[in-house]
Coordinates of C-alpha atoms in Angstrom, one line a residue:
X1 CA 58.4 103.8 90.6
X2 CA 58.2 106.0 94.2
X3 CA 55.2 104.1 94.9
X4 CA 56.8 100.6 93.9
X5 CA 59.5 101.2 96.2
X6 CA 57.4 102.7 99.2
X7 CA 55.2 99.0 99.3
X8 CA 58.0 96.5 98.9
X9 CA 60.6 97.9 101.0
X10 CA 58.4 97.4 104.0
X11 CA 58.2 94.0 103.1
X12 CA 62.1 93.0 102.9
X13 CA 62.4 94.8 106.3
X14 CA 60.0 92.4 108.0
X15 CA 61.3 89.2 105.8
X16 CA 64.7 90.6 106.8
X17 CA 63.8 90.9 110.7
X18 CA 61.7 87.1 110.3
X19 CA 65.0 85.7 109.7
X20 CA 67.3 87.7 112.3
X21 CA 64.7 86.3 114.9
X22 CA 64.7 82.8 114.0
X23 CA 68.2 82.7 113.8
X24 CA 68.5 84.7 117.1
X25 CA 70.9 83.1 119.8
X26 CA 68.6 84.8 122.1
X27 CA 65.5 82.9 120.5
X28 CA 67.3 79.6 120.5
X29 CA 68.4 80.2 124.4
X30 CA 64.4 80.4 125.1
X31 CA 63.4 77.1 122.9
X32 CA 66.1 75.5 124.9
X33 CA 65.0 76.6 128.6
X34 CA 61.6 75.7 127.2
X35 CA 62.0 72.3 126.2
X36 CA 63.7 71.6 129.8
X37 CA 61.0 73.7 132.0
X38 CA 57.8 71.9 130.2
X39 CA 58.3 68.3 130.9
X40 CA 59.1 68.9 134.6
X41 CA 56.4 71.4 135.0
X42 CA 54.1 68.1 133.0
X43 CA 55.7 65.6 135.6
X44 CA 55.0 68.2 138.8
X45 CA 51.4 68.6 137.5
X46 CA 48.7 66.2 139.2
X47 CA 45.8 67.4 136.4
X48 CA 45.5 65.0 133.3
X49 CA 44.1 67.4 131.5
X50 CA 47.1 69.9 132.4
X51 CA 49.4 67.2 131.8
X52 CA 48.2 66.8 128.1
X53 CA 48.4 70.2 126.9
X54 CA 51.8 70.4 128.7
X55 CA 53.0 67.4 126.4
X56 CA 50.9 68.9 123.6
X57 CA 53.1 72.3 123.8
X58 CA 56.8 69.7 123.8
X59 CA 55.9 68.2 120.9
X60 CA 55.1 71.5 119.1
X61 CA 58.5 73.2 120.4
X62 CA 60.3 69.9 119.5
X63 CA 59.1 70.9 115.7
X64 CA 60.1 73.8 116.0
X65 CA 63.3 72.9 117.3
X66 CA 63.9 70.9 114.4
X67 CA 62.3 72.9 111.8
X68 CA 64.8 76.0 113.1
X69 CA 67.8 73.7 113.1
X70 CA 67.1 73.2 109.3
X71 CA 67.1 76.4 108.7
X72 CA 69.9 77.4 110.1
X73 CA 71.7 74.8 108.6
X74 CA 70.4 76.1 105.0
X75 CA 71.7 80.1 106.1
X76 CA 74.9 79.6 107.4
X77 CA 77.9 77.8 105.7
X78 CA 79.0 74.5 107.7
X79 CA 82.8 74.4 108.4
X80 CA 84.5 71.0 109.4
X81 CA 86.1 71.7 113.1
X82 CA 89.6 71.1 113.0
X83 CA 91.6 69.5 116.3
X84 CA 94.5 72.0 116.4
X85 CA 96.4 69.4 118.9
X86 CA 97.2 67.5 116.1
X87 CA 99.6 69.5 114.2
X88 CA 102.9 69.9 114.8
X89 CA 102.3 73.6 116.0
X90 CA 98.7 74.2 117.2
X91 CA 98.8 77.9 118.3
X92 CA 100.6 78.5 114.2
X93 CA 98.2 76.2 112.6
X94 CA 94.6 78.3 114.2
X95 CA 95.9 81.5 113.5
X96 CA 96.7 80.2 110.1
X97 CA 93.2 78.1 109.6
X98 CA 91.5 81.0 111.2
X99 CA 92.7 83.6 108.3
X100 CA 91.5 81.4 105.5
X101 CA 87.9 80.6 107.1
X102 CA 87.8 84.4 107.3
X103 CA 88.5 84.4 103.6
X104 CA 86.3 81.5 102.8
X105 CA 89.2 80.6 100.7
X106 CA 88.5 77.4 98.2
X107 CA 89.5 74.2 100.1
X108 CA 88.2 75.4 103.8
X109 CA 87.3 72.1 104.8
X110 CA 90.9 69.8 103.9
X111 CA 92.5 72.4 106.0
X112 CA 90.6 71.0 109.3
X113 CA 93.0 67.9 108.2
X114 CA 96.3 69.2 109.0
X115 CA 96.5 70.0 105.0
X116 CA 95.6 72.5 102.4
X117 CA 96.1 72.5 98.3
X118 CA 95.9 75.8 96.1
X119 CA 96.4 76.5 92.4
X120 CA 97.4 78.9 90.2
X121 CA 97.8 82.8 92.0
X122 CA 96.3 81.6 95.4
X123 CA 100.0 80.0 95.7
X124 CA 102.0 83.0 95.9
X125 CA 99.3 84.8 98.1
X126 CA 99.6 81.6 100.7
X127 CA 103.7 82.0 101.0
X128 CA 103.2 85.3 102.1
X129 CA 100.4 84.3 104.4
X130 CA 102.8 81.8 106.0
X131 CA 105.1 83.9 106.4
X132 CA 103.2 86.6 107.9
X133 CA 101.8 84.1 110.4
X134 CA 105.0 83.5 111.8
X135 CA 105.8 87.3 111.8
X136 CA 102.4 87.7 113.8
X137 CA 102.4 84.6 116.5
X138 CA 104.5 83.8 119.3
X139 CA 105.6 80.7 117.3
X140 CA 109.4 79.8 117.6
X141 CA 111.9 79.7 116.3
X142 CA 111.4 82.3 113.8
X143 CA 113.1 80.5 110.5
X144 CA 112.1 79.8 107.1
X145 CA 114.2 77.1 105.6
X146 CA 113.3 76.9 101.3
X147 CA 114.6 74.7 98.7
X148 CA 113.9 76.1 95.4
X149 CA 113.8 74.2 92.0
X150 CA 116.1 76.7 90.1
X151 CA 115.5 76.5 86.3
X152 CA 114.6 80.0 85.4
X153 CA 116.1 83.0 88.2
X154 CA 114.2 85.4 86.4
X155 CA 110.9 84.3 87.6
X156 CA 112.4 84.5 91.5
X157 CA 113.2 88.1 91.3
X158 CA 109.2 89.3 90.4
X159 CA 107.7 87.8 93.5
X160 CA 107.9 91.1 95.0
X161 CA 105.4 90.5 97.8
X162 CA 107.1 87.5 98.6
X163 CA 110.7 89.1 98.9
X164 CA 109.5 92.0 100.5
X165 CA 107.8 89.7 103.8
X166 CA 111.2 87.7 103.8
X167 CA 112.5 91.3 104.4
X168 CA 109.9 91.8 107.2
X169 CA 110.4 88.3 108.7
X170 CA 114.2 89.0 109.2
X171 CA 113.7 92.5 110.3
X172 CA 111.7 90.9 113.1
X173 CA 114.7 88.5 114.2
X174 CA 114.1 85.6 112.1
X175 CA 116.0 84.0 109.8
X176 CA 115.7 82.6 106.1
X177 CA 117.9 79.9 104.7
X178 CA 117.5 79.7 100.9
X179 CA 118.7 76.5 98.9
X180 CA 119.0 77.1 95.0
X181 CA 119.1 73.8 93.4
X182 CA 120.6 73.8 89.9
X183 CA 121.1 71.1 87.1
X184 CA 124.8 71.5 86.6
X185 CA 124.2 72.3 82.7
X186 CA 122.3 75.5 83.5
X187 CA 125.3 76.5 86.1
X188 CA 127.5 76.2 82.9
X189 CA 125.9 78.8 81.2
X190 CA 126.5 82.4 80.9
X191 CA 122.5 83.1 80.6
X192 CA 121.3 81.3 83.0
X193 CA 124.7 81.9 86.0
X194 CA 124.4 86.2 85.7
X195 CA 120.8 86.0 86.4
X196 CA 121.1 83.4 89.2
X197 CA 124.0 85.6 91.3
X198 CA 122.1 88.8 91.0
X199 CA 119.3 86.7 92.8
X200 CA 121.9 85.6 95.1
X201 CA 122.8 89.3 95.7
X202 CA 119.3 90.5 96.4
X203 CA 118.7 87.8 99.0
X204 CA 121.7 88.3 100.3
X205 CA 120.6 92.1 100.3
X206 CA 117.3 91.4 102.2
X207 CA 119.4 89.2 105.2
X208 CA 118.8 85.7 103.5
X209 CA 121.4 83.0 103.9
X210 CA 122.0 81.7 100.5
X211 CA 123.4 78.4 99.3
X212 CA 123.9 76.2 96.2
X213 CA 122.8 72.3 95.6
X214 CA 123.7 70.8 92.2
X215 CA 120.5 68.9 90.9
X216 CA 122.2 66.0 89.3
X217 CA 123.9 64.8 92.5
X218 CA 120.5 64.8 94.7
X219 CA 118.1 61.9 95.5
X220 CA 114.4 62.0 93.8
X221 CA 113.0 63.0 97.5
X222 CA 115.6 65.8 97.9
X223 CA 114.9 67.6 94.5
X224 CA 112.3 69.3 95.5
X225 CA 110.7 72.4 95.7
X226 CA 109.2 73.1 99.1
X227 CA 109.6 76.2 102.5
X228 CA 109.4 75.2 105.8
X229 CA 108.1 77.0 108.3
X230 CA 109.7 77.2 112.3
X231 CA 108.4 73.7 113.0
X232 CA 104.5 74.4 112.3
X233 CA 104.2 74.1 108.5
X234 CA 105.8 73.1 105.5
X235 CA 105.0 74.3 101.4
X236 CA 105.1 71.7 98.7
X237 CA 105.4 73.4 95.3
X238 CA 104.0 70.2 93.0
X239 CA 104.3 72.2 89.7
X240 CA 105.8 75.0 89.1
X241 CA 103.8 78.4 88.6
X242 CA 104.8 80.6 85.4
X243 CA 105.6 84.5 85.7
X244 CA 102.0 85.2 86.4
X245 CA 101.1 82.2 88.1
X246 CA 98.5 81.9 85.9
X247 CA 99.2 78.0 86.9
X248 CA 100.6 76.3 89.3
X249 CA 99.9 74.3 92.1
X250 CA 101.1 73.5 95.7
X251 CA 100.5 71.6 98.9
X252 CA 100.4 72.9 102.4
X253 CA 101.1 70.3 105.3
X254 CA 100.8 71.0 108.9
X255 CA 102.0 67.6 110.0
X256 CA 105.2 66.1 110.5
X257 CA 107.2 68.9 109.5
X258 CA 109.9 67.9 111.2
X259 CA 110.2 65.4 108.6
X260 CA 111.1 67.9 106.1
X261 CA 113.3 70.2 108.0
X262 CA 115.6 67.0 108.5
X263 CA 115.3 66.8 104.2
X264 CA 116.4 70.1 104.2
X265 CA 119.0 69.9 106.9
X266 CA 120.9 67.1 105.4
X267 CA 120.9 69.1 101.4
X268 CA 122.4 72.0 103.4
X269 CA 124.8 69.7 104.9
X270 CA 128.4 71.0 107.3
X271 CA 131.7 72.0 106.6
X272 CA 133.4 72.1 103.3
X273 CA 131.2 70.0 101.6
X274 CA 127.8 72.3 102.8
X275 CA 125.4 74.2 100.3
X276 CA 126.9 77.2 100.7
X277 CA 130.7 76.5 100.9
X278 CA 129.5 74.7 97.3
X279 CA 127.9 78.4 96.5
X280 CA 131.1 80.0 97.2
X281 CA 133.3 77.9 95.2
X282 CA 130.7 78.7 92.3
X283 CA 131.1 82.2 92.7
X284 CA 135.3 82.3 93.1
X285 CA 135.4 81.0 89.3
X286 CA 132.3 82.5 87.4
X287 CA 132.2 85.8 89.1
X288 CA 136.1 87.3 87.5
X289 CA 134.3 85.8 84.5
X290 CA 131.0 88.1 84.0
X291 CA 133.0 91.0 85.3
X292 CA 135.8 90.4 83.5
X293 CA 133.5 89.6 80.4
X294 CA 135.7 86.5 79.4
X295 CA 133.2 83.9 79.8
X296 CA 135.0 80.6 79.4
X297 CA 132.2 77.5 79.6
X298 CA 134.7 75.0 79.4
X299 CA 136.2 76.0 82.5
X300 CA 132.9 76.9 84.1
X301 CA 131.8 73.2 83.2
X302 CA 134.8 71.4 84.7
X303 CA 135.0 73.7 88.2
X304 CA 131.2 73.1 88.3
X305 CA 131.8 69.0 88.1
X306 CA 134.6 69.5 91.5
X307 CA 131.3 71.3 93.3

């Protein structure tokens, strides 16, 4: 075995070096100056014979040329160039693009599109790369504005990594703006209501600014779930991941986001008929309720119809 090792390790060191030199920028710099320097030098040169081996030697480098552009092209991974001036926040967007091609995450080259899709736990793991991209860059202003498809609180409160960079984001002087859509069945219920204000209370906890939107009373286009980001990205959450996101799937769209802040904007709404003056009213009848430990549904059910 010593002397197995002694004769082929030699051999992958000069492989090893073959291919460090042909895919030298130093080499390429050479071939280039070369290609340039020989057909003048042909054209300066009175002798024919001169002449011909000058041309001879161009044709051989222009092989070579092409027979290291192959290679190269069979070593290296190709990655589409993406025109940040196109998205709505091009400084956001390359620091954003420029994390995944570091990661050679799956879907590299839709993202040179102005759009990105992930499944299953790659979706968590991109909201808190969004988020930390805006923590990191000069991009402004500094708020997260997130609709969320309520149907099961529980789930909410385990994205730990995801609460704790909303934490970091608002330590940093953003803000986060956090729309719970409910059908109003669910808000009737005892089960589903305590679960859904201790999420309230923990956002509220971490800085968040929380509101309520009853499902039944929204458009097709407004129930849904997506985060907006300043005004350089937006999330789409197209189906909904379980406890372990062992599924799930979602959209990322760095164009017109400005689109879906306005979406979001008008769900929030102003005044006394805003998402969170609709939150309120919620809590002033079910909260004496759970601590009281009266739970009345019928009343729940009627106060929730007036939201």
């Amino acid at each position: 075995m010593e002397r197995m090792t002694t004769t082929t390790q030699p051999r992958r060191d000069v492989s090893t070096r073959v291919a460090e030199a042909l895919s030298s920028q130093v080499l390429n710099a050479l071939v280039g100056i070369a290609g340039i320097a020989i057909p003048i030098a042909a054209w300066v040169a009175e002798k024919s014979l001169l002449k011909d081996v000058l041309l001879a030697a161009e044709t051989v480098l222009l092989l070579l040329m092409v027979a290291n552009h192959m290679w190269l092209r069979r070593i290296y991974i190709q990655l589409r160039r993406a025109n940040d001036r196109h998205m709505s926040d091009a400084r956001y967007f390359a620091l954003v693009r420029e994390q995944l091609e570091r990661e050679l995450m799956a879907g590299f080259g839709e993202i040179a599109d102005g759009h990105l899709q992930v499944y299953a736990s790659e979706v968590p793991r991109l909201s808190v790369l969004l988020f930390q991209a805006l923590i990191d860059s000069g991009t402004e202003p500094k708020r997260v504005l997130a609709a969320d498809l309520t149907t099961s609180p529980d789930l909410l409160t385990q994205r730990r990594e995801y609460l704790a960079v909303n934490r970091r984001l608002i330590e940093a002087g953003g803000t986060v703006q956090r729309l719970f859509i409910c059908w109003q069945d669910d808000l009737a219920r005892e089960d589903f209501a305590r679960p859904l204000l201790e999420l309230v209370d923990h956002h509220r906890s971490l800085g968040v600014q929380c509101a309520l939107a009853v499902r039944d009373r929204l458009r097709a286009d407004q129930a849904v779930d997506f985060v907006v980001v300043s005004k350089a990205a937006v999330l789409l959450e197209e189906e909904q991941g379980d406890a372990d996101y062992r599924r799930g799937r979602s959209s990322v769209y760095f164009k017109h986001v400005e689109r879906w802040a306005g979406r979001f904007e008008s769900i929030w709404g102003h005044g006394s008929d805003s998402a969170p003056f609709v939150l309120q009213s919620y809590e002033t009848t079910v909260r004496p309720m759970m601590n009281g430990g009266a739970w009345d549904e019928a009343a729940v059910r009627e106060a929730t119809v007036r939201l």
